PDB file of C-alpha atoms in Angstrom:
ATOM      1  CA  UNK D   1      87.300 108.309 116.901  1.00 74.00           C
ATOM      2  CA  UNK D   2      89.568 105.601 118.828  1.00 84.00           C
ATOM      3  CA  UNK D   3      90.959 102.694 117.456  1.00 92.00           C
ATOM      4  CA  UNK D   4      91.828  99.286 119.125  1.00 95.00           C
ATOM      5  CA  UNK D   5      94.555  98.178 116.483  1.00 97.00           C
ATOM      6  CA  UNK D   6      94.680  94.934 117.790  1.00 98.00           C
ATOM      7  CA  UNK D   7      91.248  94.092 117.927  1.00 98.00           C
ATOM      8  CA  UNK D   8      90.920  95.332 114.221  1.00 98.00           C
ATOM      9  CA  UNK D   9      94.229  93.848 113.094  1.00 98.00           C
ATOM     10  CA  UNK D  10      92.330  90.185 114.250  1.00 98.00           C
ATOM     11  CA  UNK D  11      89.030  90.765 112.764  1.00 98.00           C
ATOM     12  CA  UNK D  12      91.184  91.609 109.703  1.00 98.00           C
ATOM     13  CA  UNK D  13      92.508  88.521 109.512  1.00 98.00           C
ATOM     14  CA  UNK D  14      89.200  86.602 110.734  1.00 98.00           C
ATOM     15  CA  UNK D  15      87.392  88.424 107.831  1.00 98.00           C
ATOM     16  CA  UNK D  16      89.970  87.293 105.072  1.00 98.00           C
ATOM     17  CA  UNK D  17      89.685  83.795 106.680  1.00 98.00           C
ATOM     18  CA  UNK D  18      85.954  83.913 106.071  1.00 98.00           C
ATOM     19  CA  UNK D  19      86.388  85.956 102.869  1.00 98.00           C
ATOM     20  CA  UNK D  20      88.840  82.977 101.298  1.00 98.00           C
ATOM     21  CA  UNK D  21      86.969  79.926 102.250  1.00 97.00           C
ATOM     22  CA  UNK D  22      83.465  80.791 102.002  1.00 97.00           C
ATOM     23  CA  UNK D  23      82.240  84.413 100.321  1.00 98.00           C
ATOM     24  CA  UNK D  24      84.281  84.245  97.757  1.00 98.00           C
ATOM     25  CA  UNK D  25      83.739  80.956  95.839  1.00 97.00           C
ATOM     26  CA  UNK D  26      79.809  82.015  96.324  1.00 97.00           C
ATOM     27  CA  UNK D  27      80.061  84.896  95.228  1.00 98.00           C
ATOM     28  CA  UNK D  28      82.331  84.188  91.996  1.00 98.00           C
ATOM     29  CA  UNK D  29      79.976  81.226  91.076  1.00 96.00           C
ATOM     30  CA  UNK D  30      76.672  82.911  91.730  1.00 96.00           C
ATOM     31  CA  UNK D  31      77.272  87.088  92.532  1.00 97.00           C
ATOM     32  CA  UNK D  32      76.830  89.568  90.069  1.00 98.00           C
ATOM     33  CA  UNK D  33      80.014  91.911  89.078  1.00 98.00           C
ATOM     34  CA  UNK D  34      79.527  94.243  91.391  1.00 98.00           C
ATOM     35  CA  UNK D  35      79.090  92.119  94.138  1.00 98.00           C
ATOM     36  CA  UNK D  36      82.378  90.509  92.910  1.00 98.00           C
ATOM     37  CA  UNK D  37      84.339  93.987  92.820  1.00 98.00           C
ATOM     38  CA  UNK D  38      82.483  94.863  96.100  1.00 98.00           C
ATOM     39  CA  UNK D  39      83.981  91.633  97.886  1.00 99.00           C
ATOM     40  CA  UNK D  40      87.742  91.476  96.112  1.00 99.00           C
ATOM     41  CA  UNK D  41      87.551  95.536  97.169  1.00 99.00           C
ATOM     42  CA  UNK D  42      86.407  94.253 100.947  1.00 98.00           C
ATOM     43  CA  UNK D  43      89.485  91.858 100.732  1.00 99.00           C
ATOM     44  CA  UNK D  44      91.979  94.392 100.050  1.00 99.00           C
ATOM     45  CA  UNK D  45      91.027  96.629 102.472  1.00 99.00           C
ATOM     46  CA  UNK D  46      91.324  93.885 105.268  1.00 99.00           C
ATOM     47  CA  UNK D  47      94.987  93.566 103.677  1.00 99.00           C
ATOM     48  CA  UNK D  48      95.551  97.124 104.067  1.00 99.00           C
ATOM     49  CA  UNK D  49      93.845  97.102 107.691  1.00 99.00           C
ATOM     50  CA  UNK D  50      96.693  94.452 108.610  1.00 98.00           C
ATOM     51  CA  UNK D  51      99.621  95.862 107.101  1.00 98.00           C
ATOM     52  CA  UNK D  52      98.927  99.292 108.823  1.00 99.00           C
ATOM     53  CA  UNK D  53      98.116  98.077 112.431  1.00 98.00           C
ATOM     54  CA  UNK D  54     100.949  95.394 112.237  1.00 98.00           C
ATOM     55  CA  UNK D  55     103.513  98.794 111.388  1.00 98.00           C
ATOM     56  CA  UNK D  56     101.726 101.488 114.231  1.00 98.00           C
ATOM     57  CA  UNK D  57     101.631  98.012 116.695  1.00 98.00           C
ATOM     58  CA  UNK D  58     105.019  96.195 116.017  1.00 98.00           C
ATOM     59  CA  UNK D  59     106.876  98.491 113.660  1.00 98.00           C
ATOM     60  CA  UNK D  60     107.211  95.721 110.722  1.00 97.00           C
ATOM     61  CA  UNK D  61     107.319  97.755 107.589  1.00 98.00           C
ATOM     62  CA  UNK D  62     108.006  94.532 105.527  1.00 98.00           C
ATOM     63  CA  UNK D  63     104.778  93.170 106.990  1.00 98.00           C
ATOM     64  CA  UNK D  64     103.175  96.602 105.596  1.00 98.00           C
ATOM     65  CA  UNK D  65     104.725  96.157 102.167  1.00 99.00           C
ATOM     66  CA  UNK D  66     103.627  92.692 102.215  1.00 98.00           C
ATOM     67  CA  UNK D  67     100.030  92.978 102.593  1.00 99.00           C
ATOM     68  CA  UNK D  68     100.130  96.020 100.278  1.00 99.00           C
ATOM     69  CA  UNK D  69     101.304  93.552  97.940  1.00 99.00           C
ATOM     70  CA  UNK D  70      98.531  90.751  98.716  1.00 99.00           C
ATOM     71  CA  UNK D  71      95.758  93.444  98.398  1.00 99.00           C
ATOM     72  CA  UNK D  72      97.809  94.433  94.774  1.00 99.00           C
ATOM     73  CA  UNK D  73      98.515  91.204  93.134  1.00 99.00           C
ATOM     74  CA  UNK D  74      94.333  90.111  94.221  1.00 99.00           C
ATOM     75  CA  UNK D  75      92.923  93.700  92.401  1.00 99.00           C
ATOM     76  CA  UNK D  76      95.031  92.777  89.770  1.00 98.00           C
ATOM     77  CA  UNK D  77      93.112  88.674  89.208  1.00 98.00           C
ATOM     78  CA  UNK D  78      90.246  90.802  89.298  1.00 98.00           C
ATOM     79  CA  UNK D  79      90.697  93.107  86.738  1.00 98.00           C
ATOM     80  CA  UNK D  80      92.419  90.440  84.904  1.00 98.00           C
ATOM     81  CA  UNK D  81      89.027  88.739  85.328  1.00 98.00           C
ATOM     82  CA  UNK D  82      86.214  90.871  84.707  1.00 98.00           C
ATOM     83  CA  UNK D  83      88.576  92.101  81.348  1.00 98.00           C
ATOM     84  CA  UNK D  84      87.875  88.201  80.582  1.00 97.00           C
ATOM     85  CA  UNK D  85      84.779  88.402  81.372  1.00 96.00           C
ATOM     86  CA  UNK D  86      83.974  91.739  79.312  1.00 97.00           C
ATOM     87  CA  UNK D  87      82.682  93.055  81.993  1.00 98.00           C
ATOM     88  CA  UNK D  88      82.882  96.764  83.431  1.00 97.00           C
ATOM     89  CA  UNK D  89      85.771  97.619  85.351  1.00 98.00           C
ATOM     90  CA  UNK D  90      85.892  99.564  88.843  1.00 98.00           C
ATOM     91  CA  UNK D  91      87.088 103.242  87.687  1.00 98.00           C
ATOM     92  CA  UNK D  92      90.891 104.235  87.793  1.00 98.00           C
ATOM     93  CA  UNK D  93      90.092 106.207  90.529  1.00 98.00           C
ATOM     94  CA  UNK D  94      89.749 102.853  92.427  1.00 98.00           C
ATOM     95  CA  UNK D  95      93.597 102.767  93.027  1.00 98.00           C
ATOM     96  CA  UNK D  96      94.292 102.261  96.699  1.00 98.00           C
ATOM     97  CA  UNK D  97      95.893  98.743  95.449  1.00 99.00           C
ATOM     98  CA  UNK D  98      97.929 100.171  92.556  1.00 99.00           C
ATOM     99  CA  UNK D  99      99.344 103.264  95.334  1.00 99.00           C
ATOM    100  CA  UNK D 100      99.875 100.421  97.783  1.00 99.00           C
ATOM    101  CA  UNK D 101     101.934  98.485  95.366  1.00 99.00           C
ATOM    102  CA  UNK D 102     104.307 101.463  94.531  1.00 99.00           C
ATOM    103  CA  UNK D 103     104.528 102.171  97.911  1.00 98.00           C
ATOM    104  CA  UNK D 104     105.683  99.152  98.920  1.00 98.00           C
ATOM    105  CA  UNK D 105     108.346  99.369  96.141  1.00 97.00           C
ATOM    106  CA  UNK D 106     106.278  96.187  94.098  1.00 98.00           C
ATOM    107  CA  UNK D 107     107.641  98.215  90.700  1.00 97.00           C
ATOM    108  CA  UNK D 108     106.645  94.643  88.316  1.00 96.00           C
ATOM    109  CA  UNK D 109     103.290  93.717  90.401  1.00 98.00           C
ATOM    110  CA  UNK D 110     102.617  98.363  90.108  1.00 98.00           C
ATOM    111  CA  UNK D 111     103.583  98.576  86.220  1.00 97.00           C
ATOM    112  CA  UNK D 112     101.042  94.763  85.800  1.00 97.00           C
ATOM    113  CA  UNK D 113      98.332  96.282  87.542  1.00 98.00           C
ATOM    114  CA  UNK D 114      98.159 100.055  85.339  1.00 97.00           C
ATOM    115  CA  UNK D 115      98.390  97.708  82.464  1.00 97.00           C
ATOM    116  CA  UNK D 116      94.790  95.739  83.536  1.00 98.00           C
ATOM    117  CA  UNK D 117      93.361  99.695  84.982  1.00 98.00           C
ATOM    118  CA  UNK D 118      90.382 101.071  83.159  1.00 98.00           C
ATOM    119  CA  UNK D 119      92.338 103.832  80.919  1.00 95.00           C
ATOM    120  CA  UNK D 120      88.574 105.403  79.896  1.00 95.00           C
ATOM    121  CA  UNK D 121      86.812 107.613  82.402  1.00 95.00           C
ATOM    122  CA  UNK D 122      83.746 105.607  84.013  1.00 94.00           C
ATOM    123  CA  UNK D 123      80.483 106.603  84.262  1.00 93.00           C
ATOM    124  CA  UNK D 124      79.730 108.503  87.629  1.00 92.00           C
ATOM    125  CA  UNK D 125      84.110 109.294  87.832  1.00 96.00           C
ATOM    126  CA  UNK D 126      85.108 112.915  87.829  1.00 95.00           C
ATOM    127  CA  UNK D 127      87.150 114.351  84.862  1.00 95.00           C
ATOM    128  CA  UNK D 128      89.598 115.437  87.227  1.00 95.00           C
ATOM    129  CA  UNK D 129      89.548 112.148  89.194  1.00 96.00           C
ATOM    130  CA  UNK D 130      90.081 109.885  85.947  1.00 96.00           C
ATOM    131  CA  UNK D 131      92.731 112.473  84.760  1.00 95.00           C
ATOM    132  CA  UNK D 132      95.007 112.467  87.639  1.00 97.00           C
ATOM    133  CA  UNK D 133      94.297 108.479  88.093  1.00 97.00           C
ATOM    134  CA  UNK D 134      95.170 108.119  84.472  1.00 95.00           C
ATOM    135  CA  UNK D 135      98.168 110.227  84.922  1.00 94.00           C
ATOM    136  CA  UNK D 136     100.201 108.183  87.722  1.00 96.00           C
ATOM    137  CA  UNK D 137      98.696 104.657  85.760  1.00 95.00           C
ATOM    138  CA  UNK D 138     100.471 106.117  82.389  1.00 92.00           C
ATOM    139  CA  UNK D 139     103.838 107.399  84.334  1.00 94.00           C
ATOM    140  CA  UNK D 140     103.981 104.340  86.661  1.00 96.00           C
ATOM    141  CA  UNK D 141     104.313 102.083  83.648  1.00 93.00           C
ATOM    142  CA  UNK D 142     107.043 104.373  82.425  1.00 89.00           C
ATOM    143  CA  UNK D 143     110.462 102.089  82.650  1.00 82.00           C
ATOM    144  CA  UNK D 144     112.758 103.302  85.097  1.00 79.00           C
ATOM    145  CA  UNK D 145     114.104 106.291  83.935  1.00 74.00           C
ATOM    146  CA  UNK D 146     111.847 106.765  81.501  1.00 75.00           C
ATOM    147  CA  UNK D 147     109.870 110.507  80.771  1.00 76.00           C
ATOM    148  CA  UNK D 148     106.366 111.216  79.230  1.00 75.00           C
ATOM    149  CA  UNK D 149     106.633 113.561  76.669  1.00 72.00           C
ATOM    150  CA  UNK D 150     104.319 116.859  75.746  1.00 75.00           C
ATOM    151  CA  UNK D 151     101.872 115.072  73.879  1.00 76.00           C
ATOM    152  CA  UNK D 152     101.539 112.749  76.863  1.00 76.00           C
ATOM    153  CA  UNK D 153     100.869 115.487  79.345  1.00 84.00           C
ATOM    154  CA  UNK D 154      98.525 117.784  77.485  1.00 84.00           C
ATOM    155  CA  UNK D 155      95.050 116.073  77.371  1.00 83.00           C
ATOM    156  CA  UNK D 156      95.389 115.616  81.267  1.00 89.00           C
ATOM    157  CA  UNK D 157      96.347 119.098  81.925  1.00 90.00           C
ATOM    158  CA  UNK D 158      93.195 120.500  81.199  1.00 89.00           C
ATOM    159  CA  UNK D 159      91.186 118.427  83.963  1.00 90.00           C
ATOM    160  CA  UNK D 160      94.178 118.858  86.201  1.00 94.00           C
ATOM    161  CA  UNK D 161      95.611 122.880  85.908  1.00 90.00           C
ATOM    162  CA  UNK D 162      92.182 124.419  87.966  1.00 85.00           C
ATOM    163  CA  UNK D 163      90.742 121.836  90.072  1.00 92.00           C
ATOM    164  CA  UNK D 164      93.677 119.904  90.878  1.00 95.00           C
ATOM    165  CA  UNK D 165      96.093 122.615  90.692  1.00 95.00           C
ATOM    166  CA  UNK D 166      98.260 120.979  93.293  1.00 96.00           C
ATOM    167  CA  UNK D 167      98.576 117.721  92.434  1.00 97.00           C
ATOM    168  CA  UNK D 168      99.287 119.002  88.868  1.00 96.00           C
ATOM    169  CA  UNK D 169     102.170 121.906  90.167  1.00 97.00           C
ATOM    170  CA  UNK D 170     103.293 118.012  92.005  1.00 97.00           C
ATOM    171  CA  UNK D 171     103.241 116.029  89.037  1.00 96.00           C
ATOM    172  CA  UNK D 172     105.384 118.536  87.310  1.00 94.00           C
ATOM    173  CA  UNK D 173     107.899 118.915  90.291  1.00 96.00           C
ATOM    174  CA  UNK D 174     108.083 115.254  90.241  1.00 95.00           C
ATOM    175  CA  UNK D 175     108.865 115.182  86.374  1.00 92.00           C
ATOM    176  CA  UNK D 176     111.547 118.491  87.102  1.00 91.00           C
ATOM    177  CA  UNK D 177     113.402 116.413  89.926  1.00 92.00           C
ATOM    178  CA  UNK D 178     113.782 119.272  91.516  1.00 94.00           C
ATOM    179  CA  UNK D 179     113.605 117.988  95.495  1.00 95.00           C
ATOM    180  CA  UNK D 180     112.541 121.398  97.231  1.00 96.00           C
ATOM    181  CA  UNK D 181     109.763 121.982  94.512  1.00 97.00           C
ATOM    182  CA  UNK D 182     108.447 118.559  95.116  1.00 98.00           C
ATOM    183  CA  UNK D 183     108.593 118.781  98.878  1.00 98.00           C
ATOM    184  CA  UNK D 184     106.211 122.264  98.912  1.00 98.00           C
ATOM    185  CA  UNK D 185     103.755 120.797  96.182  1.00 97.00           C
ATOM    186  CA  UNK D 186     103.465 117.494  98.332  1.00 98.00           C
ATOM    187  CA  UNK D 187     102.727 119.787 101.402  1.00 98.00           C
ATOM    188  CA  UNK D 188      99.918 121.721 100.146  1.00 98.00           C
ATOM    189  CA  UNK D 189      98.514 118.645  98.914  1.00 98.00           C
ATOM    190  CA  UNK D 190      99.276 117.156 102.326  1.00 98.00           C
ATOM    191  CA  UNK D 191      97.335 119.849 103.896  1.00 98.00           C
ATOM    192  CA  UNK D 192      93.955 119.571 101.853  1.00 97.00           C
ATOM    193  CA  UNK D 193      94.674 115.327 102.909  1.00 98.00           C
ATOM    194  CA  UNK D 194      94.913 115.797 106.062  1.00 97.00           C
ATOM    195  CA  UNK D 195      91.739 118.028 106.275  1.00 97.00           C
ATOM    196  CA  UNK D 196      89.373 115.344 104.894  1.00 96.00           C
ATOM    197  CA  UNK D 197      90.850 112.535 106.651  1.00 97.00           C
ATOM    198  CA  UNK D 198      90.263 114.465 110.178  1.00 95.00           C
ATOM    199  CA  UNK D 199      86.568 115.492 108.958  1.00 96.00           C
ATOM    200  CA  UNK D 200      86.155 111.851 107.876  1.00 94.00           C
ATOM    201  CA  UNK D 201      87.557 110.784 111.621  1.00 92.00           C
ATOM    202  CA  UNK D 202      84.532 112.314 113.273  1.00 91.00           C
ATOM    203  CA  UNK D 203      81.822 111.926 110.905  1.00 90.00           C
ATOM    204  CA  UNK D 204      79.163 110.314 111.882  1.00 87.00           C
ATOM    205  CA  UNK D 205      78.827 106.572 110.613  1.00 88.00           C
ATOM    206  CA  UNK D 206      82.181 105.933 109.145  1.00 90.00           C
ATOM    207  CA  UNK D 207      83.413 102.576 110.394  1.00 94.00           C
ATOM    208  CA  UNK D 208      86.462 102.092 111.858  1.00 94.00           C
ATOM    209  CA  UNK D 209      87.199  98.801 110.383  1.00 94.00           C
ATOM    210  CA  UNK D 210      86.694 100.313 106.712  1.00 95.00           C
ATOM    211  CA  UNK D 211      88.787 103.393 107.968  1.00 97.00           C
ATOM    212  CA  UNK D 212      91.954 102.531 110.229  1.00 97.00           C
ATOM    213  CA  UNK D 213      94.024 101.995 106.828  1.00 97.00           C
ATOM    214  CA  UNK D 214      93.660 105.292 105.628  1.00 98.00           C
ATOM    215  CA  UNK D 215      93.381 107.409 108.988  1.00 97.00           C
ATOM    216  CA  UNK D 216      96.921 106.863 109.712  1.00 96.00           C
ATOM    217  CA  UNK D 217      98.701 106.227 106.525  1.00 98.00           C
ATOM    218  CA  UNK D 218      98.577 108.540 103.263  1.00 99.00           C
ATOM    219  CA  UNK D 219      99.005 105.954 100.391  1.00 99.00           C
ATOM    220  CA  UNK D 220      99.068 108.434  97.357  1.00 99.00           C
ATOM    221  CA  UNK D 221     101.928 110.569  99.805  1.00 98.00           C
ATOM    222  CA  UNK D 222     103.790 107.424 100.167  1.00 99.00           C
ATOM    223  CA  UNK D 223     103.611 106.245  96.120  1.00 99.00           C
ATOM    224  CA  UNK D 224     104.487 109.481  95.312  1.00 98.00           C
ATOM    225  CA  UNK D 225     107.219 109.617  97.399  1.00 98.00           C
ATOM    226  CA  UNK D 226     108.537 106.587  96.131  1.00 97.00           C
ATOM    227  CA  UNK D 227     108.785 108.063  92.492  1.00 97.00           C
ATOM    228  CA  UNK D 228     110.142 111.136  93.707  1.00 96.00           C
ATOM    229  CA  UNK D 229     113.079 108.529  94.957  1.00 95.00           C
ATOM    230  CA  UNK D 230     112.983 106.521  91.421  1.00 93.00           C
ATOM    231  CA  UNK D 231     113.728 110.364  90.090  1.00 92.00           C
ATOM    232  CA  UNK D 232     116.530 110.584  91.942  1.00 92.00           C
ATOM    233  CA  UNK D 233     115.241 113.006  94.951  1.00 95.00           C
ATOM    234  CA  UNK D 234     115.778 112.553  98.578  1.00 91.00           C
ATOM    235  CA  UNK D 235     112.851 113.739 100.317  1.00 94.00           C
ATOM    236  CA  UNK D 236     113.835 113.281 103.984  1.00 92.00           C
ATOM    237  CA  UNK D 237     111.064 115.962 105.746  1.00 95.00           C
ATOM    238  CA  UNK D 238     109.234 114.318 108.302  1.00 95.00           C
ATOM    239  CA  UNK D 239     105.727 114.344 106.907  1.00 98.00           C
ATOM    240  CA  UNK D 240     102.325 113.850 108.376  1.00 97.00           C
ATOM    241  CA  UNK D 241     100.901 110.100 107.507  1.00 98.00           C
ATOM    242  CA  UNK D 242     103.973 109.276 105.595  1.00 98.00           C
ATOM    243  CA  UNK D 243     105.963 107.929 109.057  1.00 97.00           C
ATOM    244  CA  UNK D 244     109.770 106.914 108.244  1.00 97.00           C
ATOM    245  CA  UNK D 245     109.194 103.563 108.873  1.00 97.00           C
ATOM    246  CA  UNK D 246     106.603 103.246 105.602  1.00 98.00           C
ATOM    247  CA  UNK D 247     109.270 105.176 103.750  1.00 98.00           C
ATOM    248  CA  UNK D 248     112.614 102.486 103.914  1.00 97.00           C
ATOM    249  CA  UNK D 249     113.374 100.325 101.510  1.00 96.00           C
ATOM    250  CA  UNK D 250     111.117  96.924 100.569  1.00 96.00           C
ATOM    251  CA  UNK D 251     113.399  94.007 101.389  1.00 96.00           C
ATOM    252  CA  UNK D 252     110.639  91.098 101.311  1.00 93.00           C
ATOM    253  CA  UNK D 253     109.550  89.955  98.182  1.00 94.00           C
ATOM    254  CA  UNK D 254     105.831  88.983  97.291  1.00 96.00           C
ATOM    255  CA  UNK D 255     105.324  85.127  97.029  1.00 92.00           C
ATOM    256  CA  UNK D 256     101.916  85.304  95.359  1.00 92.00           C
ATOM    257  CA  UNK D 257     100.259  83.846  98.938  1.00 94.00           C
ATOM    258  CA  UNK D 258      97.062  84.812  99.839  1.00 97.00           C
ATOM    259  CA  UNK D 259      95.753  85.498  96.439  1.00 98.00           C
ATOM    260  CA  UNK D 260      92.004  84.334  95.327  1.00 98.00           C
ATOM    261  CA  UNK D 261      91.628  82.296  92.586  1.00 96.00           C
ATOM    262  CA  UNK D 262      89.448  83.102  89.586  1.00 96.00           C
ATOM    263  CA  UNK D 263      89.451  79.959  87.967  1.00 83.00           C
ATOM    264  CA  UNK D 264      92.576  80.323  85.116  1.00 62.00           C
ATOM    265  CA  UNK D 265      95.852  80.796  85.528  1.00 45.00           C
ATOM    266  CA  UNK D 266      96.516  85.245  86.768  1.00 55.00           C
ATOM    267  CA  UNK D 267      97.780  86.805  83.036  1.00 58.00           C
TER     268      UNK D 267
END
């Protein structure tokens, strides 16, 4: 599949346009809830579709980090929202926003959003799904520094230990700081990404404006990354979908712009 960035980087932006002044306020007055999580879900992937083609196009990483944190701080009014509302929340498996926001180094906006995350396991969600969800929600609202304890860990390592066996032998070199453990954990993790996002590159039907974000840039790689720093480990590998411009340091802060507006003031 081929990708004109540029063209899909400006129907990005005509969609929000669109999205902001006319779907939305319909949709909030009139839609049902999940047309409302459908739409605010729409919006942040045009966000993501942005920041990603404005970094492979121009090499702005700020710009990437800044649209990571527009897509973030609107998932967030959402949740806020429906929790309002009393209405059913997307899964915690619905987390590209919450990885964006760590990966752009938004630590305040990250630690807000796991706080408004559905913390019960949804419906048609996986046990292992919910459980590894669950896990980065519970350690990304850690303070800096801080470290789960035993009693913390154990009801997720169950779900985790056989089918995510990786991502758990990850989670625990992340928690050991050890830097060269964490690096070969990531990798074999890397490798079972990179095998669905090529199979998802050529299958039949997926659209490239739903998919650009994702083909090039690994979110979860890049979040988890940015713990591993927060731990105190240097990971300096070149890595596939984790380029090194996604990986310096956040220097432009969110200004709340571009954020819908659900009608009270964002808790």
């Amino acid at each position: 599949m081929e990708f004109d960035l540029a063209q899909l980087r400006e129907e990005a932006a005509d969609s929000l346009d669109i999205l902001f002044d006319d779907a939305f306020p319909e949709v909030l007055a009139e839609g049902t809830v999940e047309e409302l999580v459908g739409l605010v879900r729409e919006a942040c992937v045009h966000f993501h579709t942005q920041g990603v083609t404005t970094l492979l196009l121009d090499g702005s990483p700020q710009h990437l980090f800044y649209q990571l944190a527009c897509a973030a701080e609107n998932w967030r009014r959402l949740l806020i929202h429906l929790r309002a509302q009393g209405a059913s929340l997307p899964p915690a498996s619905d987390n590209a926003s919450l990885l964006g926001a760590v990966a752009g180094g938004y630590w305040e906006l990250a630690r807000d959003l796991c706080r408004v995350s559905a913390s019960q396991q949804g419906e048609e969600e996986y046990e292992d799904e919910f459980a590894w969800a669950r896990l980065l929600q519970e350690f990304i609202a850690l303070p800096e520094g801080g470290s789960p304890s035993e009693v913390w860990l154990h009801p997720h390592e169950g779900a985790l230990a056989k089918s995510q066996a990786d991502r758990w032998e990850w989670f625990q070199a992340l928690l050991s700081g050890d830097g060269g453990r964490f690096l070969a954990a990531l990798e074999r993790v890397l490798q079972q990404h990179s095998a669905e996002t090529e199979a998802e590159a050529v299958r039949w039907g997926t659209s490239p404006e739903q998919f650009v974000a994702y083909r090039f840039i690994w979110f979860e790689g890049l979040a988890m990354l940015r713990l591993a720093e927060r731990r105190g480990m240097k990971v300096e590998a070149p890595l596939l979908y984790c380029p090194p411009l996604a990986r310096v340091p956040m220097k432009m802060a969110y200004d709340g712009d571009w954020a819908l507006s659900f009608g009270a003031a964002p808790g």
